[in-house]
Amino acid sequence: MTDKHDREVIRLTVTLLRALPNWDRETIYRQSGVYPSQLSGYESGKVVPRRRNLGRISTAVKVKPHLLAQMQSFLAELLTAWKDGDGASPSAPPGGEVHWGAEILGQEAARARAEIALLVKRRLDRESS
C-alpha cells in the first residue's frame, strides 16, 4: 500500500466507524473524547488520526481491535479493486470525485451492524446456557 492509499483506508475506516452506530460527530465526541473538528479532518482525509484516537473512536462504537483490523483490510482490498478498475462504478466520472463511496460505506455499515448483532447474540446465548 502507498502512503496515499493508507491515508484513504484510514479516512474510510473513520467514516465507517461513525456510520456503524449512525452517530453524529457530537455523539462520537461525547463517547470517545475525539473532538468533532478532529473527526471532520479525519473524514475529509486532511488529517490522519493518531493510532490512539482511532482506538478511542473504535472503542466508543464497540469495535474490537481484531474487527478494526478486518475492516481496514477489507477497505484496503475494496480500494485497490476499485482503483484497478475491478470494482469501479460505470457511472463514476472519469478523473472526477466519486460519489458512490458513501453508498458503499452505508451498505458495509449495515452488514457490519448485522455481524455485530450476531456476535452479541451468540455471546448472550453462550452466557445464558
PDB file of C-alpha atoms in Angstrom:
ATOM      1  CA  MET A   1       0.000   0.000   0.000  1.00  0.00           C
ATOM      2  CA  THR A   2       1.173   3.500  -0.759  1.00  0.00           C
ATOM      3  CA  ASP A   3       1.068   6.279   1.778  1.00  0.00           C
ATOM      4  CA  LYS A   4      -1.816   7.879  -0.138  1.00  0.00           C
ATOM      5  CA  HIS A   5      -3.592   4.507  -0.172  1.00  0.00           C
ATOM      6  CA  ASP A   6      -3.041   4.096   3.584  1.00  0.00           C
ATOM      7  CA  ARG A   7      -4.445   7.572   4.217  1.00  0.00           C
ATOM      8  CA  GLU A   8      -7.558   6.781   2.183  1.00  0.00           C
ATOM      9  CA  VAL A   9      -8.084   3.479   4.031  1.00  0.00           C
ATOM     10  CA  ILE A  10      -7.876   5.289   7.363  1.00  0.00           C
ATOM     11  CA  ARG A  11     -10.266   8.011   6.120  1.00  0.00           C
ATOM     12  CA  LEU A  12     -12.782   5.376   5.068  1.00  0.00           C
ATOM     13  CA  THR A  13     -12.286   3.497   8.348  1.00  0.00           C
ATOM     14  CA  VAL A  14     -13.151   6.561  10.438  1.00  0.00           C
ATOM     15  CA  THR A  15     -16.159   7.266   8.220  1.00  0.00           C
ATOM     16  CA  LEU A  16     -17.378   3.688   8.573  1.00  0.00           C
ATOM     17  CA  LEU A  17     -16.824   3.636  12.333  1.00  0.00           C
ATOM     18  CA  ARG A  18     -19.044   6.693  12.713  1.00  0.00           C
ATOM     19  CA  ALA A  19     -21.601   5.202  10.318  1.00  0.00           C
ATOM     20  CA  LEU A  20     -21.910   1.916  12.236  1.00  0.00           C
ATOM     21  CA  PRO A  21     -23.994   3.344  15.078  1.00  0.00           C
ATOM     22  CA  ASN A  22     -25.158   6.199  12.808  1.00  0.00           C
ATOM     23  CA  TRP A  23     -23.819   8.777  15.241  1.00  0.00           C
ATOM     24  CA  ASP A  24     -23.165  12.427  14.551  1.00  0.00           C
ATOM     25  CA  ARG A  25     -19.765  13.905  15.378  1.00  0.00           C
ATOM     26  CA  GLU A  26     -21.011  15.335  18.665  1.00  0.00           C
ATOM     27  CA  THR A  27     -22.075  11.882  19.888  1.00  0.00           C
ATOM     28  CA  ILE A  28     -18.711  10.395  18.886  1.00  0.00           C
ATOM     29  CA  TYR A  29     -17.056  13.228  20.806  1.00  0.00           C
ATOM     30  CA  ARG A  30     -19.100  12.524  23.929  1.00  0.00           C
ATOM     31  CA  GLN A  31     -18.350   8.796  23.729  1.00  0.00           C
ATOM     32  CA  SER A  32     -14.688   8.938  22.667  1.00  0.00           C
ATOM     33  CA  GLY A  33     -13.324  12.357  23.580  1.00  0.00           C
ATOM     34  CA  VAL A  34     -12.246  12.962  19.975  1.00  0.00           C
ATOM     35  CA  TYR A  35     -13.325  16.483  19.029  1.00  0.00           C
ATOM     36  CA  PRO A  36     -15.820  16.974  16.168  1.00  0.00           C
ATOM     37  CA  SER A  37     -13.304  19.188  14.336  1.00  0.00           C
ATOM     38  CA  GLN A  38     -10.760  16.348  14.516  1.00  0.00           C
ATOM     39  CA  LEU A  39     -13.330  13.884  13.157  1.00  0.00           C
ATOM     40  CA  SER A  40     -14.098  16.261  10.313  1.00  0.00           C
ATOM     41  CA  GLY A  41     -10.413  16.400   9.434  1.00  0.00           C
ATOM     42  CA  TYR A  42     -10.128  12.603   9.588  1.00  0.00           C
ATOM     43  CA  GLU A  43     -13.226  12.039   7.455  1.00  0.00           C
ATOM     44  CA  SER A  44     -12.135  14.578   4.843  1.00  0.00           C
ATOM     45  CA  GLY A  45      -8.695  12.957   4.632  1.00  0.00           C
ATOM     46  CA  LYS A  46      -6.929  16.189   5.521  1.00  0.00           C
ATOM     47  CA  VAL A  47      -5.642  14.737   8.793  1.00  0.00           C
ATOM     48  CA  VAL A  48      -4.583  11.199   9.655  1.00  0.00           C
ATOM     49  CA  PRO A  49      -5.673  10.248  13.176  1.00  0.00           C
ATOM     50  CA  ARG A  50      -3.120   9.047  15.631  1.00  0.00           C
ATOM     51  CA  ARG A  51      -3.445   5.377  16.462  1.00  0.00           C
ATOM     52  CA  ARG A  52      -4.671   6.314  19.948  1.00  0.00           C
ATOM     53  CA  ASN A  53      -7.547   8.413  18.578  1.00  0.00           C
ATOM     54  CA  LEU A  54      -8.527   5.735  16.079  1.00  0.00           C
ATOM     55  CA  GLY A  55      -8.587   3.308  19.023  1.00  0.00           C
ATOM     56  CA  ARG A  56     -10.728   5.694  21.071  1.00  0.00           C
ATOM     57  CA  ILE A  57     -13.247   6.003  18.233  1.00  0.00           C
ATOM     58  CA  SER A  58     -13.407   2.245  17.635  1.00  0.00           C
ATOM     59  CA  THR A  59     -13.760   1.557  21.359  1.00  0.00           C
ATOM     60  CA  ALA A  60     -16.582   4.104  21.598  1.00  0.00           C
ATOM     61  CA  VAL A  61     -18.562   2.299  18.893  1.00  0.00           C
ATOM     62  CA  LYS A  62     -17.654  -1.096  20.412  1.00  0.00           C
ATOM     63  CA  VAL A  63     -15.480  -2.320  17.543  1.00  0.00           C
ATOM     64  CA  LYS A  64     -12.813  -4.632  18.926  1.00  0.00           C
ATOM     65  CA  PRO A  65      -9.228  -4.373  17.598  1.00  0.00           C
ATOM     66  CA  HIS A  66      -9.459  -7.574  15.537  1.00  0.00           C
ATOM     67  CA  LEU A  67     -12.635  -6.326  13.829  1.00  0.00           C
ATOM     68  CA  LEU A  68     -10.998  -2.948  13.213  1.00  0.00           C
ATOM     69  CA  ALA A  69      -8.109  -4.737  11.501  1.00  0.00           C
ATOM     70  CA  GLN A  70     -10.567  -6.721   9.380  1.00  0.00           C
ATOM     71  CA  MET A  71     -12.396  -3.521   8.416  1.00  0.00           C
ATOM     72  CA  GLN A  72      -9.167  -1.878   7.342  1.00  0.00           C
ATOM     73  CA  SER A  73      -8.103  -4.948   5.397  1.00  0.00           C
ATOM     74  CA  PHE A  74     -11.469  -5.071   3.625  1.00  0.00           C
ATOM     75  CA  LEU A  75     -11.381  -1.356   2.839  1.00  0.00           C
ATOM     76  CA  ALA A  76      -7.819  -1.667   1.503  1.00  0.00           C
ATOM     77  CA  GLU A  77      -8.898  -4.502  -0.793  1.00  0.00           C
ATOM     78  CA  LEU A  78     -12.003  -2.623  -1.884  1.00  0.00           C
ATOM     79  CA  LEU A  79      -9.994   0.499  -2.647  1.00  0.00           C
ATOM     80  CA  THR A  80      -7.363  -1.481  -4.561  1.00  0.00           C
ATOM     81  CA  ALA A  81     -10.016  -3.273  -6.618  1.00  0.00           C
ATOM     82  CA  TRP A  82     -11.759  -0.013  -7.376  1.00  0.00           C
ATOM     83  CA  LYS A  83      -8.538   1.736  -8.410  1.00  0.00           C
ATOM     84  CA  ASP A  84      -7.529  -1.222 -10.567  1.00  0.00           C
ATOM     85  CA  GLY A  85     -10.853  -0.982 -12.346  1.00  0.00           C
ATOM     86  CA  ASP A  86     -12.195  -4.278 -10.995  1.00  0.00           C
ATOM     87  CA  GLY A  87     -14.867  -2.601  -8.906  1.00  0.00           C
ATOM     88  CA  ALA A  88     -15.236   0.830 -10.444  1.00  0.00           C
ATOM     89  CA  SER A  89     -18.724   2.120 -10.929  1.00  0.00           C
ATOM     90  CA  PRO A  90     -19.532   2.512 -14.623  1.00  0.00           C
ATOM     91  CA  SER A  91     -21.170   5.840 -13.807  1.00  0.00           C
ATOM     92  CA  ALA A  92     -18.124   7.152 -11.920  1.00  0.00           C
ATOM     93  CA  PRO A  93     -16.925  10.356 -13.550  1.00  0.00           C
ATOM     94  CA  PRO A  94     -13.503   9.890 -15.142  1.00  0.00           C
ATOM     95  CA  GLY A  95     -10.908  11.699 -13.079  1.00  0.00           C
ATOM     96  CA  GLY A  96     -13.651  13.336 -11.006  1.00  0.00           C
ATOM     97  CA  GLU A  97     -14.903  12.938  -7.499  1.00  0.00           C
ATOM     98  CA  VAL A  98     -16.542   9.604  -6.749  1.00  0.00           C
ATOM     99  CA  HIS A  99     -19.994   9.974  -5.179  1.00  0.00           C
ATOM    100  CA  TRP A 100     -20.874   6.333  -4.719  1.00  0.00           C
ATOM    101  CA  GLY A 101     -18.385   5.793  -1.880  1.00  0.00           C
ATOM    102  CA  ALA A 102     -20.937   6.884   0.703  1.00  0.00           C
ATOM    103  CA  GLU A 103     -23.418   4.346  -0.669  1.00  0.00           C
ATOM    104  CA  ILE A 104     -20.869   1.536  -0.380  1.00  0.00           C
ATOM    105  CA  LEU A 105     -19.974   2.611   3.149  1.00  0.00           C
ATOM    106  CA  GLY A 106     -23.648   2.661   4.088  1.00  0.00           C
ATOM    107  CA  GLN A 107     -24.095  -0.878   2.780  1.00  0.00           C
ATOM    108  CA  GLU A 108     -20.972  -2.083   4.560  1.00  0.00           C
ATOM    109  CA  ALA A 109     -22.053  -0.373   7.773  1.00  0.00           C
ATOM    110  CA  ALA A 110     -25.361  -2.228   7.580  1.00  0.00           C
ATOM    111  CA  ARG A 111     -23.515  -5.525   7.061  1.00  0.00           C
ATOM    112  CA  ALA A 112     -21.172  -4.758   9.932  1.00  0.00           C
ATOM    113  CA  ARG A 113     -24.119  -3.924  12.212  1.00  0.00           C
ATOM    114  CA  ALA A 114     -25.721  -7.245  11.327  1.00  0.00           C
ATOM    115  CA  GLU A 115     -22.478  -9.134  12.023  1.00  0.00           C
ATOM    116  CA  ILE A 116     -22.003  -7.360  15.346  1.00  0.00           C
ATOM    117  CA  ALA A 117     -25.603  -8.129  16.318  1.00  0.00           C
ATOM    118  CA  LEU A 118     -24.997 -11.818  15.541  1.00  0.00           C
ATOM    119  CA  LEU A 119     -21.805 -11.845  17.596  1.00  0.00           C
ATOM    120  CA  VAL A 120     -23.582 -10.213  20.541  1.00  0.00           C
ATOM    121  CA  LYS A 121     -26.466 -12.685  20.255  1.00  0.00           C
ATOM    122  CA  ARG A 122     -24.057 -15.630  20.206  1.00  0.00           C
ATOM    123  CA  ARG A 123     -22.260 -14.327  23.277  1.00  0.00           C
ATOM    124  CA  LEU A 124     -25.534 -13.775  25.123  1.00  0.00           C
ATOM    125  CA  ASP A 125     -26.719 -17.269  24.139  1.00  0.00           C
ATOM    126  CA  ARG A 126     -23.462 -18.789  25.454  1.00  0.00           C
ATOM    127  CA  GLU A 127     -23.699 -16.822  28.693  1.00  0.00           C
ATOM    128  CA  SER A 128     -27.288 -17.898  29.301  1.00  0.00           C
ATOM    129  CA  SER A 129     -26.515 -21.581  28.629  1.00  0.00           C
TER     130      SER A 129
END
